[in-house]
mmCIF file of C-alpha atoms in Angstrom:
data_model
loop_
_atom_site.group_PDB
_atom_site.id
_atom_site.type_symbol
_atom_site.label_atom_id
_atom_site.label_comp_id
_atom_site.label_asym_id
_atom_site.label_seq_id
_atom_site.Cartn_x
_atom_site.Cartn_y
_atom_site.Cartn_z
ATOM 1 C CA MET A 1 -19.722 324.535 11.539
ATOM 2 C CA SER A 2 -19.783 323.842 15.290
ATOM 3 C CA GLN A 3 -18.274 326.273 17.706
ATOM 4 C CA SER A 4 -15.499 325.063 19.997
ATOM 5 C CA PRO A 5 -15.833 325.537 23.747
ATOM 6 C CA PHE A 6 -12.209 326.724 23.786
ATOM 7 C CA ASN A 7 -11.370 330.337 23.075
ATOM 8 C CA ASP A 8 -7.663 329.656 23.136
ATOM 9 C CA ARG A 9 -6.229 329.269 19.632
ATOM 10 C CA ARG A 10 -3.153 327.391 20.913
ATOM 11 C CA ALA A 11 -5.342 324.831 22.742
ATOM 12 C CA LEU A 12 -7.374 324.308 19.577
ATOM 13 C CA ASN A 13 -4.187 323.793 17.572
ATOM 14 C CA LEU A 14 -2.845 321.275 20.122
ATOM 15 C CA LEU A 15 -6.146 319.367 20.163
ATOM 16 C CA SER A 16 -6.120 319.212 16.388
ATOM 17 C CA ARG A 17 -2.550 317.873 16.386
ATOM 18 C CA VAL A 18 -3.419 315.277 19.007
ATOM 19 C CA GLY A 19 -6.389 314.158 16.917
ATOM 20 C CA ASP A 20 -4.136 313.821 13.873
ATOM 21 C CA ASP A 21 -1.573 311.860 15.913
ATOM 22 C CA LEU A 22 -4.258 309.486 17.169
ATOM 23 C CA SER A 23 -5.514 308.929 13.656
ATOM 24 C CA GLN A 24 -1.979 308.146 12.456
ATOM 25 C CA LEU A 25 -1.459 305.835 15.444
ATOM 26 C CA ARG A 26 -4.628 303.900 14.595
ATOM 27 C CA GLN A 27 -3.357 303.456 11.055
ATOM 28 C CA ASP A 28 0.020 302.177 12.320
ATOM 29 C CA VAL A 29 -1.322 299.811 14.997
ATOM 30 C CA ALA A 30 -3.222 297.543 12.598
ATOM 31 C CA PRO A 31 -0.153 296.679 10.448
ATOM 32 C CA LEU A 32 1.948 296.258 13.596
ATOM 33 C CA ILE A 33 -0.476 293.731 15.091
ATOM 34 C CA SER A 34 -0.773 291.904 11.784
ATOM 35 C CA HIS A 35 3.010 291.679 11.345
ATOM 36 C CA THR A 36 3.512 290.591 14.961
ATOM 37 C CA ALA A 37 0.828 287.917 14.714
ATOM 38 C CA HIS A 38 2.110 286.481 11.428
ATOM 39 C CA ARG A 39 5.880 286.828 11.695
ATOM 40 C CA THR A 40 7.198 287.573 15.170
ATOM 41 C CA VAL A 41 5.063 285.487 17.518
ATOM 42 C CA PRO A 42 5.081 282.102 15.728
ATOM 43 C CA ASP A 43 8.891 281.891 15.677
ATOM 44 C CA GLY A 44 9.147 283.177 19.227
ATOM 45 C CA ALA A 45 6.424 280.798 20.360
ATOM 46 C CA ARG A 46 8.213 277.818 18.812
ATOM 47 C CA GLN A 47 11.465 278.803 20.470
ATOM 48 C CA LEU A 48 9.702 279.305 23.796
ATOM 49 C CA ALA A 49 7.966 275.922 23.482
ATOM 50 C CA ASP A 50 11.274 274.213 22.678
ATOM 51 C CA THR A 51 12.938 275.834 25.677
ATOM 52 C CA ALA A 52 10.052 274.858 27.958
ATOM 53 C CA ARG A 53 10.090 271.272 26.663
ATOM 54 C CA HIS A 54 13.855 271.034 27.233
ATOM 55 C CA GLN A 55 13.514 272.429 30.774
ATOM 56 C CA LEU A 56 10.691 270.002 31.584
ATOM 57 C CA GLU A 57 12.694 267.057 30.275
ATOM 58 C CA SER A 58 15.788 268.010 32.250
ATOM 59 C CA GLY A 59 13.665 268.680 35.358
ATOM 60 C CA GLY A 60 11.999 265.299 34.996
ATOM 61 C CA ALA A 61 15.359 263.575 34.638
ATOM 62 C CA TYR A 62 16.646 265.375 37.736
ATOM 63 C CA ALA A 63 13.545 264.433 39.764
ATOM 64 C CA ALA A 64 13.817 260.798 38.666
ATOM 65 C CA ALA A 65 17.485 260.725 39.664
ATOM 66 C CA ARG A 66 16.673 262.207 43.083
ATOM 67 C CA LEU A 67 13.892 259.647 43.647
ATOM 68 C CA ARG A 68 16.247 256.812 42.737
ATOM 69 C CA ALA A 69 18.819 258.241 45.145
ATOM 70 C CA LEU A 70 16.220 258.437 47.923
ATOM 71 C CA ARG A 71 15.285 254.791 47.424
ATOM 72 C CA SER A 72 18.893 253.726 47.824
ATOM 73 C CA THR A 73 19.563 255.751 51.010
ATOM 74 C CA PRO A 74 20.239 253.718 54.103
ATOM 75 C CA GLN A 75 17.467 253.229 56.649
ATOM 76 C CA ARG A 76 19.409 255.271 59.192
ATOM 77 C CA GLU A 77 19.069 258.440 57.112
ATOM 78 C CA ALA A 78 15.315 257.926 56.840
ATOM 79 C CA VAL A 79 15.071 257.546 60.617
ATOM 80 C CA GLY A 80 17.145 260.718 61.048
ATOM 81 C CA LEU A 81 14.832 262.598 58.709
ATOM 82 C CA ALA A 82 11.743 261.384 60.572
ATOM 83 C CA GLY A 83 13.345 262.366 63.895
ATOM 84 C CA GLY A 84 14.163 265.815 62.560
ATOM 85 C CA LEU A 85 10.594 266.310 61.391
ATOM 86 C CA LEU A 86 9.287 265.192 64.789
ATOM 87 C CA LEU A 87 11.639 267.603 66.577
ATOM 88 C CA ALA A 88 10.554 270.477 64.313
ATOM 89 C CA GLY A 89 6.905 269.654 65.050
ATOM 90 C CA LEU A 90 7.543 269.667 68.801
ATOM 91 C CA VAL A 91 9.296 273.039 68.597
ATOM 92 C CA ALA A 92 6.423 274.485 66.548
ATOM 93 C CA PHE A 93 3.887 273.144 69.076
ATOM 94 C CA GLY A 94 5.884 274.690 71.941
ATOM 95 C CA VAL A 95 5.986 278.084 70.249
ATOM 96 C CA TYR A 96 2.243 277.867 69.594
ATOM 97 C CA ALA A 97 1.524 276.963 73.222
ATOM 98 C CA ILE A 98 3.636 279.870 74.513
ATOM 99 C CA CYS A 99 1.972 282.363 72.160
ATOM 100 C CA LYS A 100 -1.499 281.067 73.000
ATOM 101 C CA GLY A 101 -0.785 281.327 76.734
ATOM 102 C CA ARG A 102 0.399 284.924 76.381
ATOM 103 C CA CYS A 103 -2.619 285.817 74.298
ATOM 104 C CA GLU A 104 -5.003 284.343 76.879
ATOM 105 C CA ARG A 105 -3.284 286.256 79.697
ATOM 106 C CA GLU A 106 -3.309 289.570 77.847
ATOM 107 C CA TYR A 107 -6.792 289.258 76.347
ATOM 108 C CA PRO A 108 -8.976 287.195 78.670
ATOM 109 C CA GLU A 109 -12.459 286.383 77.405
ATOM 110 C CA ASP A 110 -15.097 288.620 78.938
ATOM 111 C CA GLY A 111 -18.003 286.300 78.260
ATOM 112 C CA ASP A 112 -19.354 288.219 75.252
ATOM 113 C CA GLY A 113 -17.613 285.975 72.771
ATOM 114 C CA TYR A 114 -15.789 288.907 71.195
#
């Protein structure tokens, strides 16, 4: 019989109970995993796959409808969109130039490259 490093009887009792609980847990986990794998997951997986398929089909139909609508838009709207994108690009370039100018004024290069 090996001697325990603990002299406290209550600690020994608690450790023994924890060991028993872990043993019981190990015995319960195997049936739980088996039941989940054979009964719960397949039905849930089928339902999840059906839902995903339905969402993909409806998303595809929506995207196709939007593409058809874009093809039928007048040329003027396309020009307006291109102009808006150009204006946004110019604003972004201006902000970049201002920030770069401030950075160069506040942190001039000292020739070390750092």
